């Protein structure tokens, strides 16, 4: 999927009193580890319906959490939900992402300096010089990507190294159910073993950013692995190593069945 990875509709009404129970998951990040918390809430909804007694509820909060277990500060980023937050070692950030959220990313920024207005810069993962990200980060950055309640009522999620690597990461459902619904990791010493042409301060860059071209960027049709993508894949077999690395890198869980957690430096 690698980013490459409600609606409340009601008719006009007579009085209808309904109880809607919704579950949402939350991500917690603490000491570079992310923990998920499941919260159950029951809402009493009073609605008026005028013609057909029909109400379709298509929203739900799916909690997500991000935790920093690294021995250093990570400035976590999350788009399109969340923005950004400083996470010192052991801290967790709860993110509530509604069902239907897609093309979502969570990543960590390193060696940042921000002023009181939230302006500054980061050595890796910088998103336009702001603490509260609204766009994607500048490579290299290890990515957790997800799309909730999509095709066949599934959540799709992955770890991607298509933008390179900066921080070790775990991405996991809090209620794994077998098959493709289980924890995935990318914890190898990629920064220390990074090939010379991809080495940058604070991380290991990706070949598309470094060299460009169809061979590495896959922007004009089918493409295959390269020696550089194989370097990443050998060290993190469950992570995307190039944009079309779907068969071994994309994971799914039944929508609404679990919360998710992201942990930096697990």
mmCIF file of C-alpha atoms in Angstrom:
data_model
loop_
_atom_site.group_PDB
_atom_site.id
_atom_site.type_symbol
_atom_site.label_atom_id
_atom_site.label_comp_id
_atom_site.label_asym_id
_atom_site.label_seq_id
_atom_site.Cartn_x
_atom_site.Cartn_y
_atom_site.Cartn_z
ATOM 1 C CA UNK A 1 0.000 0.000 0.000
ATOM 2 C CA UNK A 2 2.881 2.248 0.822
ATOM 3 C CA UNK A 3 1.182 5.563 0.335
ATOM 4 C CA UNK A 4 1.827 4.852 -2.708
ATOM 5 C CA UNK A 5 -1.147 3.739 1.295
ATOM 6 C CA UNK A 6 -18.635 10.138 9.415
ATOM 7 C CA UNK A 7 -20.514 10.125 7.857
ATOM 8 C CA UNK A 8 -23.709 10.510 9.721
ATOM 9 C CA UNK A 9 -26.535 10.418 7.236
ATOM 10 C CA UNK A 10 -30.064 10.696 8.430
ATOM 11 C CA UNK A 11 -33.423 11.372 6.903
ATOM 12 C CA UNK A 12 -35.790 13.907 8.342
ATOM 13 C CA UNK A 13 -37.650 12.310 11.170
ATOM 14 C CA UNK A 14 -40.110 11.447 13.848
ATOM 15 C CA UNK A 15 -38.545 11.181 17.278
ATOM 16 C CA UNK A 16 -36.129 8.329 17.618
ATOM 17 C CA UNK A 17 -34.120 7.522 20.668
ATOM 18 C CA UNK A 18 -31.230 5.238 19.947
ATOM 19 C CA UNK A 19 -28.172 4.094 21.744
ATOM 20 C CA UNK A 20 -25.082 3.931 19.664
ATOM 21 C CA UNK A 21 -22.112 2.152 21.092
ATOM 22 C CA UNK A 22 -18.849 2.906 19.522
ATOM 23 C CA UNK A 23 -15.391 1.668 20.167
ATOM 24 C CA UNK A 24 -12.283 3.550 19.546
ATOM 25 C CA UNK A 25 -8.694 2.702 19.905
ATOM 26 C CA UNK A 26 -5.896 4.895 20.966
ATOM 27 C CA UNK A 27 -2.172 4.834 20.269
ATOM 28 C CA UNK A 28 0.131 5.476 23.099
ATOM 29 C CA UNK A 29 3.800 6.151 22.714
ATOM 30 C CA UNK A 30 6.025 5.716 25.742
ATOM 31 C CA UNK A 31 9.772 5.215 25.839
ATOM 32 C CA UNK A 32 9.777 4.730 22.117
ATOM 33 C CA UNK A 33 7.119 2.086 22.547
ATOM 34 C CA UNK A 34 3.538 2.488 21.531
ATOM 35 C CA UNK A 35 0.715 1.040 23.496
ATOM 36 C CA UNK A 36 -2.899 0.798 22.458
ATOM 37 C CA UNK A 37 -5.820 1.522 24.695
ATOM 38 C CA UNK A 38 -9.318 0.421 23.878
ATOM 39 C CA UNK A 39 -12.063 2.655 25.034
ATOM 40 C CA UNK A 40 -15.721 1.818 24.889
ATOM 41 C CA UNK A 41 -18.293 4.527 25.006
ATOM 42 C CA UNK A 42 -22.049 4.438 24.860
ATOM 43 C CA UNK A 43 -23.812 7.414 23.407
ATOM 44 C CA UNK A 44 -27.463 8.182 23.726
ATOM 45 C CA UNK A 45 -28.501 9.887 20.537
ATOM 46 C CA UNK A 46 -31.822 11.633 20.156
ATOM 47 C CA UNK A 47 -32.762 12.264 16.557
ATOM 48 C CA UNK A 48 -35.782 13.537 14.728
ATOM 49 C CA UNK A 49 -36.783 11.851 11.524
ATOM 50 C CA UNK A 50 -39.396 13.246 9.187
ATOM 51 C CA UNK A 51 -40.027 10.920 6.324
ATOM 52 C CA UNK A 52 -38.280 7.586 6.489
ATOM 53 C CA UNK A 53 -37.138 6.256 9.842
ATOM 54 C CA UNK A 54 -33.628 5.689 8.545
ATOM 55 C CA UNK A 55 -30.323 6.579 10.098
ATOM 56 C CA UNK A 56 -26.961 5.390 8.861
ATOM 57 C CA UNK A 57 -24.024 5.910 11.176
ATOM 58 C CA UNK A 58 -20.671 5.738 9.435
ATOM 59 C CA UNK A 59 -18.317 7.186 11.967
ATOM 60 C CA UNK A 60 -16.268 5.634 14.689
ATOM 61 C CA UNK A 61 -13.217 6.629 16.644
ATOM 62 C CA UNK A 62 -10.370 4.209 16.316
ATOM 63 C CA UNK A 63 -7.817 5.001 19.000
ATOM 64 C CA UNK A 64 -4.180 4.905 18.192
ATOM 65 C CA UNK A 65 -1.132 5.462 20.358
ATOM 66 C CA UNK A 66 2.522 6.204 19.831
ATOM 67 C CA UNK A 67 5.197 5.572 22.450
ATOM 68 C CA UNK A 68 8.823 6.627 22.602
ATOM 69 C CA UNK A 69 11.192 4.095 24.149
ATOM 70 C CA UNK A 70 14.295 5.636 22.623
ATOM 71 C CA UNK A 71 16.989 6.975 24.956
ATOM 72 C CA UNK A 72 16.547 10.337 23.229
ATOM 73 C CA UNK A 73 13.681 12.712 22.476
ATOM 74 C CA UNK A 74 11.581 11.981 19.400
ATOM 75 C CA UNK A 75 9.267 14.585 17.898
ATOM 76 C CA UNK A 76 6.456 12.330 16.699
ATOM 77 C CA UNK A 77 4.440 13.330 13.641
ATOM 78 C CA UNK A 78 1.058 12.091 12.449
ATOM 79 C CA UNK A 79 -0.939 13.075 9.374
ATOM 80 C CA UNK A 80 -3.709 13.679 8.471
ATOM 81 C CA UNK A 81 -4.756 13.138 12.114
ATOM 82 C CA UNK A 82 -2.704 14.418 15.030
ATOM 83 C CA UNK A 83 -0.092 16.871 13.756
ATOM 84 C CA UNK A 84 2.928 16.516 15.996
ATOM 85 C CA UNK A 85 4.200 16.280 19.535
ATOM 86 C CA UNK A 86 7.457 16.098 21.471
ATOM 87 C CA UNK A 87 7.924 12.724 23.147
ATOM 88 C CA UNK A 88 10.649 12.348 25.716
ATOM 89 C CA UNK A 89 11.755 8.865 26.684
ATOM 90 C CA UNK A 90 8.849 6.882 28.143
ATOM 91 C CA UNK A 91 6.107 9.231 26.959
ATOM 92 C CA UNK A 92 3.041 8.168 25.015
ATOM 93 C CA UNK A 93 0.827 10.148 22.647
ATOM 94 C CA UNK A 94 -2.787 9.098 22.118
ATOM 95 C CA UNK A 95 -4.150 9.645 18.611
ATOM 96 C CA UNK A 96 -7.839 9.164 17.810
ATOM 97 C CA UNK A 97 -8.250 8.353 14.124
ATOM 98 C CA UNK A 98 -11.827 7.870 12.851
ATOM 99 C CA UNK A 99 -12.825 4.994 10.637
ATOM 100 C CA UNK A 100 -12.400 5.888 7.005
ATOM 101 C CA UNK A 101 -9.081 7.605 7.651
ATOM 102 C CA UNK A 102 -6.692 6.797 4.810
ATOM 103 C CA UNK A 103 -3.234 7.650 3.494
ATOM 104 C CA UNK A 104 -2.237 8.181 7.124
ATOM 105 C CA UNK A 105 1.347 8.268 8.351
ATOM 106 C CA UNK A 106 3.103 8.250 11.708
ATOM 107 C CA UNK A 107 6.838 8.883 11.946
ATOM 108 C CA UNK A 108 9.478 10.177 14.301
ATOM 109 C CA UNK A 109 11.610 13.288 13.846
ATOM 110 C CA UNK A 110 15.051 13.581 15.410
ATOM 111 C CA UNK A 111 17.382 16.361 16.556
ATOM 112 C CA UNK A 112 14.702 19.036 16.396
ATOM 113 C CA UNK A 113 14.633 22.582 17.713
ATOM 114 C CA UNK A 114 11.344 24.483 17.894
ATOM 115 C CA UNK A 115 10.566 27.896 19.332
ATOM 116 C CA UNK A 116 7.533 28.793 21.429
ATOM 117 C CA UNK A 117 5.517 29.325 18.249
ATOM 118 C CA UNK A 118 6.231 25.790 17.048
ATOM 119 C CA UNK A 119 8.641 26.874 14.313
ATOM 120 C CA UNK A 120 12.026 25.270 13.822
ATOM 121 C CA UNK A 121 13.690 22.353 12.079
ATOM 122 C CA UNK A 122 14.629 18.683 12.445
ATOM 123 C CA UNK A 123 17.609 16.720 11.193
ATOM 124 C CA UNK A 124 15.364 13.877 9.968
ATOM 125 C CA UNK A 125 11.634 13.786 9.228
ATOM 126 C CA UNK A 126 11.194 17.560 9.101
ATOM 127 C CA UNK A 127 7.765 18.665 7.830
ATOM 128 C CA UNK A 128 8.244 22.198 6.605
ATOM 129 C CA UNK A 129 9.825 23.554 9.762
ATOM 130 C CA UNK A 130 6.768 23.227 12.015
ATOM 131 C CA UNK A 131 5.966 21.124 15.085
ATOM 132 C CA UNK A 132 2.398 20.454 13.926
ATOM 133 C CA UNK A 133 2.783 18.583 10.655
ATOM 134 C CA UNK A 134 0.154 18.914 7.944
ATOM 135 C CA UNK A 135 2.237 17.356 5.176
ATOM 136 C CA UNK A 136 4.689 14.498 4.889
ATOM 137 C CA UNK A 137 8.151 14.474 6.372
ATOM 138 C CA UNK A 138 11.436 14.958 4.552
ATOM 139 C CA UNK A 139 13.310 11.659 4.056
ATOM 140 C CA UNK A 140 14.800 9.707 5.599
ATOM 141 C CA UNK A 141 12.105 8.586 8.000
ATOM 142 C CA UNK A 142 10.748 5.212 9.083
ATOM 143 C CA UNK A 143 7.000 5.249 8.393
ATOM 144 C CA UNK A 144 3.978 3.594 9.966
ATOM 145 C CA UNK A 145 1.172 3.848 7.399
ATOM 146 C CA UNK A 146 -2.487 2.945 7.773
ATOM 147 C CA UNK A 147 -5.936 3.177 6.217
ATOM 148 C CA UNK A 148 -8.955 2.297 8.365
ATOM 149 C CA UNK A 149 -12.179 0.558 7.338
ATOM 150 C CA UNK A 150 -11.423 0.308 3.645
ATOM 151 C CA UNK A 151 -12.032 -2.451 1.059
ATOM 152 C CA UNK A 152 -13.896 -5.493 2.491
ATOM 153 C CA UNK A 153 -14.171 -3.722 5.873
ATOM 154 C CA UNK A 154 -10.470 -4.132 6.520
ATOM 155 C CA UNK A 155 -7.808 -1.929 8.062
ATOM 156 C CA UNK A 156 -4.636 -1.826 5.954
ATOM 157 C CA UNK A 157 -1.337 -0.969 7.603
ATOM 158 C CA UNK A 158 2.407 -1.327 7.148
ATOM 159 C CA UNK A 159 5.897 -0.175 8.029
ATOM 160 C CA UNK A 160 7.573 1.484 5.063
ATOM 161 C CA UNK A 161 11.236 2.150 4.316
ATOM 162 C CA UNK A 162 10.413 3.618 0.916
ATOM 163 C CA UNK A 163 11.361 7.003 2.405
ATOM 164 C CA UNK A 164 14.416 5.538 4.113
ATOM 165 C CA UNK A 165 15.079 4.802 7.800
ATOM 166 C CA UNK A 166 15.819 6.900 10.852
ATOM 167 C CA UNK A 167 14.312 5.222 13.955
ATOM 168 C CA UNK A 168 13.625 1.542 14.823
ATOM 169 C CA UNK A 169 9.887 0.853 15.004
ATOM 170 C CA UNK A 170 7.217 -1.672 15.917
ATOM 171 C CA UNK A 171 3.646 -1.398 14.574
ATOM 172 C CA UNK A 172 1.142 -3.812 16.076
ATOM 173 C CA UNK A 173 -2.563 -4.505 16.605
ATOM 174 C CA UNK A 174 -3.443 -4.721 20.293
ATOM 175 C CA UNK A 175 -5.812 -7.601 19.525
ATOM 176 C CA UNK A 176 -4.038 -9.721 16.886
ATOM 177 C CA UNK A 177 -6.222 -12.300 15.169
ATOM 178 C CA UNK A 178 -3.787 -14.342 13.108
ATOM 179 C CA UNK A 179 -3.252 -14.333 9.377
ATOM 180 C CA UNK A 180 -2.017 -10.884 8.357
ATOM 181 C CA UNK A 181 -3.168 -9.301 11.636
ATOM 182 C CA UNK A 182 -0.039 -9.456 13.789
ATOM 183 C CA UNK A 183 2.838 -7.298 15.008
ATOM 184 C CA UNK A 184 5.541 -6.201 12.562
ATOM 185 C CA UNK A 185 8.978 -4.833 13.361
ATOM 186 C CA UNK A 186 11.867 -2.956 11.842
ATOM 187 C CA UNK A 187 14.568 -2.870 14.498
ATOM 188 C CA UNK A 188 17.785 -3.688 12.604
ATOM 189 C CA UNK A 189 20.887 -1.507 12.801
ATOM 190 C CA UNK A 190 20.151 0.082 9.448
ATOM 191 C CA UNK A 191 21.762 3.422 10.259
ATOM 192 C CA UNK A 192 24.993 1.709 11.254
ATOM 193 C CA UNK A 193 25.063 -0.595 8.211
ATOM 194 C CA UNK A 194 23.698 1.860 5.635
ATOM 195 C CA UNK A 195 25.354 1.711 2.186
ATOM 196 C CA UNK A 196 27.701 4.637 1.614
ATOM 197 C CA UNK A 197 25.669 6.396 -1.113
ATOM 198 C CA UNK A 198 22.572 6.449 1.132
ATOM 199 C CA UNK A 199 24.221 7.666 4.324
ATOM 200 C CA UNK A 200 23.000 11.016 5.649
ATOM 201 C CA UNK A 201 23.224 12.612 9.101
ATOM 202 C CA UNK A 202 20.785 10.846 11.422
ATOM 203 C CA UNK A 203 19.543 8.194 9.010
ATOM 204 C CA UNK A 204 19.755 6.036 5.908
ATOM 205 C CA UNK A 205 18.168 7.661 2.875
ATOM 206 C CA UNK A 206 16.187 5.999 0.105
ATOM 207 C CA UNK A 207 17.515 5.469 -3.433
ATOM 208 C CA UNK A 208 14.711 7.426 -5.116
ATOM 209 C CA UNK A 209 15.585 10.614 -3.237
ATOM 210 C CA UNK A 210 19.292 9.940 -3.718
ATOM 211 C CA UNK A 211 19.396 8.951 -7.394
ATOM 212 C CA UNK A 212 15.913 9.531 -8.876
ATOM 213 C CA UNK A 213 14.735 7.659 -11.977
ATOM 214 C CA UNK A 214 12.125 4.997 -12.702
ATOM 215 C CA UNK A 215 14.347 2.174 -11.476
ATOM 216 C CA UNK A 216 14.208 3.510 -7.928
ATOM 217 C CA UNK A 217 11.093 5.702 -7.847
ATOM 218 C CA UNK A 218 8.576 3.435 -9.665
ATOM 219 C CA UNK A 219 6.503 6.367 -10.899
ATOM 220 C CA UNK A 220 5.836 5.147 -14.445
ATOM 221 C CA UNK A 221 4.549 1.604 -14.185
ATOM 222 C CA UNK A 222 5.819 -1.711 -12.832
ATOM 223 C CA UNK A 223 9.220 -1.944 -11.200
ATOM 224 C CA UNK A 224 11.162 -4.477 -9.181
ATOM 225 C CA UNK A 225 13.623 -4.641 -6.302
ATOM 226 C CA UNK A 226 17.132 -3.223 -6.576
ATOM 227 C CA UNK A 227 20.308 -3.891 -4.630
ATOM 228 C CA UNK A 228 19.451 -0.962 -2.373
ATOM 229 C CA UNK A 229 15.897 -2.155 -1.694
ATOM 230 C CA UNK A 230 17.276 -5.636 -0.967
ATOM 231 C CA UNK A 231 19.529 -4.098 1.678
ATOM 232 C CA UNK A 232 16.423 -2.825 3.517
ATOM 233 C CA UNK A 233 14.385 -5.995 2.913
ATOM 234 C CA UNK A 234 17.043 -8.332 4.271
ATOM 235 C CA UNK A 235 17.075 -6.397 7.538
ATOM 236 C CA UNK A 236 13.349 -5.713 7.855
ATOM 237 C CA UNK A 237 11.509 -8.481 5.933
ATOM 238 C CA UNK A 238 8.030 -7.211 6.897
ATOM 239 C CA UNK A 239 8.618 -3.625 5.770
ATOM 240 C CA UNK A 240 8.161 -2.041 2.361
ATOM 241 C CA UNK A 241 11.553 -1.755 0.687
ATOM 242 C CA UNK A 242 10.340 -0.230 -2.604
ATOM 243 C CA UNK A 243 6.934 1.148 -3.700
ATOM 244 C CA UNK A 244 5.569 -2.080 -5.220
ATOM 245 C CA UNK A 245 6.697 -4.421 -2.431
ATOM 246 C CA UNK A 246 3.085 -5.253 -1.487
ATOM 247 C CA UNK A 247 2.961 -9.088 -1.210
ATOM 248 C CA UNK A 248 5.206 -9.341 1.868
ATOM 249 C CA UNK A 249 4.683 -5.890 3.334
ATOM 250 C CA UNK A 250 0.968 -5.047 3.546
ATOM 251 C CA UNK A 251 -1.000 -6.221 6.585
ATOM 252 C CA UNK A 252 -4.719 -6.258 7.384
ATOM 253 C CA UNK A 253 -7.053 -6.615 10.354
ATOM 254 C CA UNK A 254 -10.868 -6.673 10.415
ATOM 255 C CA UNK A 255 -12.004 -3.093 10.864
ATOM 256 C CA UNK A 256 -13.106 -2.294 14.406
ATOM 257 C CA UNK A 257 -11.581 -5.465 15.855
ATOM 258 C CA UNK A 258 -8.468 -3.920 17.348
ATOM 259 C CA UNK A 259 -6.545 -0.844 18.341
ATOM 260 C CA UNK A 260 -3.003 -0.265 17.141
ATOM 261 C CA UNK A 261 0.234 0.766 18.759
ATOM 262 C CA UNK A 262 3.430 2.257 17.387
ATOM 263 C CA UNK A 263 6.632 2.093 19.402
ATOM 264 C CA UNK A 264 9.860 3.902 18.625
ATOM 265 C CA UNK A 265 12.957 1.917 19.713
ATOM 266 C CA UNK A 266 11.014 -1.162 20.887
#
